[in-house]
Short mmCIF file of C-alpha atoms and ligand atoms in Angstrom, two decimals:
data_model
loop_
_atom_site.label_atom_id
_atom_site.label_comp_id
_atom_site.label_asym_id
_atom_site.label_seq_id
_atom_site.Cartn_x
_atom_site.Cartn_y
_atom_site.Cartn_z
CA UNK A 1 33.67 -10.93 14.90
CA UNK A 2 30.79 -9.60 12.88
CA UNK A 3 27.72 -11.65 12.05
CA UNK A 4 27.10 -12.61 8.45
CA UNK A 5 24.97 -9.86 6.96
CA UNK A 6 21.56 -11.07 5.89
CA UNK A 7 19.16 -8.93 3.99
CA UNK A 8 15.89 -8.37 5.78
CA UNK A 9 12.98 -8.16 3.37
CA UNK A 10 9.42 -7.18 4.25
CA UNK A 11 6.24 -7.35 2.22
CA UNK A 12 3.78 -4.48 2.36
CA UNK A 13 0.57 -5.73 0.77
CA UNK A 14 -2.47 -3.75 -0.25
CA UNK A 15 -4.43 -2.46 -3.17
CA UNK A 16 -2.66 0.93 -3.44
CA UNK A 17 -5.38 2.29 -5.69
CA UNK A 18 -3.62 4.74 -5.70
CA UNK A 19 -0.65 5.08 -3.33
CA UNK A 20 -1.28 7.86 -0.79
CA UNK A 21 0.89 9.79 1.68
CA UNK A 22 -0.41 7.34 4.32
CA UNK A 23 1.10 4.37 2.45
CA UNK A 24 4.32 6.31 1.82
CA UNK A 25 4.61 7.12 5.50
CA UNK A 26 4.25 3.46 6.48
CA UNK A 27 6.85 2.40 3.89
CA UNK A 28 9.39 5.00 5.04
CA UNK A 29 8.87 3.99 8.66
CA UNK A 30 9.23 0.34 7.72
CA UNK A 31 12.56 1.03 6.01
CA UNK A 32 14.01 1.83 9.42
CA UNK A 33 13.65 -1.82 10.36
CA UNK A 34 14.32 -3.73 7.15
CA UNK A 35 16.72 -3.53 4.22
CA UNK A 36 14.12 -3.84 1.49
CA UNK A 37 10.36 -3.52 1.17
CA UNK A 38 8.41 -5.24 -1.55
CA UNK A 39 5.13 -3.37 -2.02
CA UNK A 40 2.77 -6.13 -3.06
CA UNK A 41 -0.08 -4.81 -5.15
CA UNK A 42 -3.08 -7.08 -5.00
CA UNK A 43 -5.19 -7.70 -8.05
CA UNK A 44 -8.17 -8.59 -5.93
CA UNK A 45 -8.81 -6.75 -2.75
CA UNK A 46 -11.29 -6.53 0.02
CA UNK A 47 -12.52 -3.24 -1.37
CA UNK A 48 -15.93 -3.70 -2.90
CA UNK A 49 -15.74 -0.94 -5.47
CA UNK A 50 -14.26 -1.35 -8.92
CA UNK A 51 -10.59 -0.42 -8.96
CA UNK A 52 -9.74 2.94 -10.51
CA UNK A 53 -6.18 2.22 -11.64
CA UNK A 54 -4.98 -0.90 -13.39
CA UNK A 55 -2.27 -2.93 -11.71
CA UNK A 56 0.45 -1.65 -14.12
CA UNK A 57 -0.65 1.93 -13.41
CA UNK A 58 -0.52 1.36 -9.66
CA UNK A 59 2.93 -0.24 -9.92
CA UNK A 60 4.15 2.65 -12.04
CA UNK A 61 2.92 5.25 -9.56
CA UNK A 62 4.63 3.47 -6.66
CA UNK A 63 7.85 3.32 -8.69
CA UNK A 64 7.58 7.05 -9.47
CA UNK A 65 6.93 7.99 -5.86
CA UNK A 66 9.90 5.89 -4.69
CA UNK A 67 12.19 6.70 -7.61
CA UNK A 68 14.77 7.97 -5.09
CA UNK A 69 14.59 4.86 -2.93
CA UNK A 70 16.14 1.71 -4.41
CA UNK A 71 15.16 -0.28 -1.35
CA UNK A 72 11.49 -0.15 -2.35
CA UNK A 73 10.18 -2.33 -5.13
CA UNK A 74 6.58 -2.73 -6.29
CA UNK A 75 5.32 -6.08 -7.54
CA UNK A 76 1.97 -7.49 -8.46
CA UNK A 77 0.74 -10.48 -6.51
CA UNK A 78 -2.09 -12.93 -6.72
CA UNK A 79 -3.11 -15.77 -4.52
CA UNK A 80 -2.11 -16.30 -0.94
CA UNK A 81 0.00 -13.57 0.60
CA UNK A 82 2.08 -16.09 2.54
CA UNK A 83 2.99 -17.88 -0.70
CA UNK A 84 4.13 -14.60 -2.23
CA UNK A 85 6.06 -13.74 0.95
CA UNK A 86 7.80 -17.12 0.86
CA UNK A 87 8.72 -16.61 -2.81
CA UNK A 88 10.23 -13.25 -1.92
CA UNK A 89 12.05 -14.73 1.04
CA UNK A 90 10.25 -12.28 3.31
CA UNK A 91 9.24 -13.33 6.77
CA UNK A 92 7.82 -9.97 7.69
CA UNK A 93 4.52 -8.45 6.63
CA UNK A 94 4.05 -4.73 7.23
CA UNK A 95 0.59 -3.28 7.70
CA UNK A 96 -0.57 0.18 8.65
CA UNK A 97 -3.07 0.75 11.42
CA UNK A 98 -5.13 3.90 11.17
CA UNK A 99 -7.85 3.56 13.71
CA UNK A 100 -9.55 1.01 15.89
CA UNK A 101 -11.74 0.23 12.91
CA UNK A 102 -8.74 -1.30 11.11
CA UNK A 103 -7.83 -3.47 14.06
CA UNK A 104 -10.24 -6.37 13.95
CA UNK A 105 -9.63 -7.23 10.30
CA UNK A 106 -5.88 -6.72 10.59
CA UNK A 107 -5.64 -8.88 13.70
CA UNK A 108 -7.61 -11.67 12.05
CA UNK A 109 -5.39 -11.52 8.95
CA UNK A 110 -2.19 -11.53 10.99
CA UNK A 111 -3.24 -14.61 12.94
CA UNK A 112 -4.47 -16.40 9.83
CA UNK A 113 -1.23 -15.70 7.97
CA UNK A 114 0.73 -17.03 10.91
CA UNK A 115 -1.45 -20.13 10.93
CA UNK A 116 -0.71 -20.62 7.22
CA UNK A 117 3.03 -19.98 7.64
CA UNK A 118 4.22 -20.04 11.26
CA UNK A 119 7.50 -18.32 10.41
CA UNK A 120 5.84 -15.14 9.18
CA UNK A 121 5.40 -12.16 11.48
CA UNK A 122 3.19 -9.09 10.99
CA UNK A 123 4.52 -5.69 11.96
CA UNK A 124 1.89 -3.01 12.55
CA UNK A 125 2.91 0.59 12.15
CA UNK A 126 0.93 3.70 12.99
CA UNK A 127 1.14 6.54 10.47
CA UNK A 128 1.77 10.18 11.24
CA UNK A 129 -1.41 11.57 12.73
CA UNK A 130 -1.91 13.67 9.57
CA UNK A 131 -2.62 10.49 7.63
CA UNK A 132 -4.60 8.63 10.22
CA UNK A 133 -7.88 9.50 8.55
CA UNK A 134 -6.69 8.95 5.00
CA UNK A 135 -7.70 6.12 2.72
CA UNK A 136 -7.23 5.53 -0.99
CA UNK A 137 -10.98 5.17 -1.40
CA UNK A 138 -11.54 8.62 0.07
CA UNK A 139 -8.91 10.07 -2.26
CA UNK A 140 -10.60 8.43 -5.26
CA UNK A 141 -13.92 9.82 -4.20
CA UNK A 142 -12.64 13.37 -3.66
CA UNK A 143 -10.82 13.32 -6.99
CA UNK A 144 -13.88 11.98 -8.80
CA UNK A 145 -15.89 14.91 -7.47
CA UNK A 146 -13.29 17.41 -8.62
CA UNK A 147 -11.82 18.04 -5.16
CA UNK A 148 -8.17 18.87 -4.44
CA UNK A 149 -6.13 15.84 -3.40
CA UNK A 150 -2.70 17.50 -3.37
CA UNK A 151 -2.55 17.24 0.43
CA UNK A 152 -3.02 13.48 0.35
CA UNK A 153 -1.04 12.11 -2.59
CA UNK A 154 2.31 12.81 -4.26
CA UNK A 155 2.38 15.07 -7.35
CA UNK A 156 2.58 12.25 -9.94
CA UNK A 157 -0.40 10.53 -8.33
CA UNK A 158 -2.36 13.77 -8.24
CA UNK A 159 -1.60 14.38 -11.92
CA UNK A 160 -2.74 10.88 -12.87
CA UNK A 161 -5.92 11.23 -10.84
CA UNK A 162 -6.69 14.52 -12.53
CA UNK A 163 -6.16 13.15 -16.00
CA UNK A 164 -8.24 10.06 -15.19
CA UNK A 165 -11.20 12.16 -14.24
CA UNK A 166 -10.71 14.73 -16.98
CA UNK A 167 -10.92 11.95 -19.53
CA UNK A 168 -14.13 10.70 -18.02
CA UNK A 169 -16.82 13.32 -18.70
CA UNK A 170 -19.45 11.34 -16.83
CA UNK A 171 -17.49 11.68 -13.62
CA UNK A 172 -15.39 14.78 -14.21
CA UNK A 173 -16.27 18.37 -13.57
CA UNK A 174 -15.73 19.64 -17.07
CA UNK A 175 -18.38 22.21 -17.95
P1 ADP B 201 -6.71 1.62 1.49
O1 ADP B 201 -7.42 1.09 2.69
O2 ADP B 201 -6.30 3.05 1.62
O3 ADP B 201 -7.36 1.27 0.17
P2 ADP B 201 -4.78 -0.50 1.05
O4 ADP B 201 -5.77 -1.58 0.93
O5 ADP B 201 -3.93 -0.26 -0.13
O6 ADP B 201 -5.34 0.90 1.47
O7 ADP B 201 -3.92 -0.73 2.35
C1 ADP B 201 -2.68 -1.33 2.46
C2 ADP B 201 -2.19 -1.18 3.88
O8 ADP B 201 -1.91 0.20 4.11
C3 ADP B 201 -3.16 -1.57 4.97
O9 ADP B 201 -2.43 -2.12 6.05
C4 ADP B 201 -3.79 -0.28 5.38
O10 ADP B 201 -4.26 -0.32 6.70
C5 ADP B 201 -2.60 0.64 5.26
N1 ADP B 201 -2.98 2.03 5.08
C6 ADP B 201 -3.72 2.57 4.09
N2 ADP B 201 -3.85 3.90 4.26
C7 ADP B 201 -3.15 4.20 5.38
C8 ADP B 201 -2.91 5.39 6.10
N3 ADP B 201 -3.44 6.55 5.73
N4 ADP B 201 -2.17 5.31 7.21
C9 ADP B 201 -1.67 4.13 7.61
N5 ADP B 201 -1.85 2.97 7.00
C10 ADP B 201 -2.58 2.99 5.89
#
């Protein structure tokens, strides 16, 4: 007798400004454990700097990067993550851990989210070592200074970064 199939959904929250190979790696690893991942793009984030991409742009880039993967969906979210997770019927939150420096904040968030909704669980995944130093803020900075980001982001993201900075003479490298 087989058990009734239930779809396991996880939320992967973050700012994704923009999505990097590090994020992609975490999502693809996460897909080994769940049926569907909702990438939850936060309007507000803990990052202090102004965002580079608008929410619709960030959602579009995630959709482009995962065009071949129907199990990944990108959605905007505001407010409490646990409320969004409940709405999506997701009892699992996925987060990536790069280095020890990520740990304290991530641990605090995981315990707070559990306090707010005891049924929710946080799953921490380590990326491939190639991405363990990578952050979206570093990618934004390199791109803004005219550096090559092709090793860190997918081609559509790279193209969008390049056009962003080309259109901005104050920050671009145009002679
Ligand atoms: P960033 O810190 O790059 O701006 P986000 O705020 O969008 O990223 O992060 C969303 C989640 O993805 C967080 O759990 C973060 O730790 C994780 N993450 C970001 N970059 C990487 C990476 N290179 N490897 C593993 N996890 C990552």
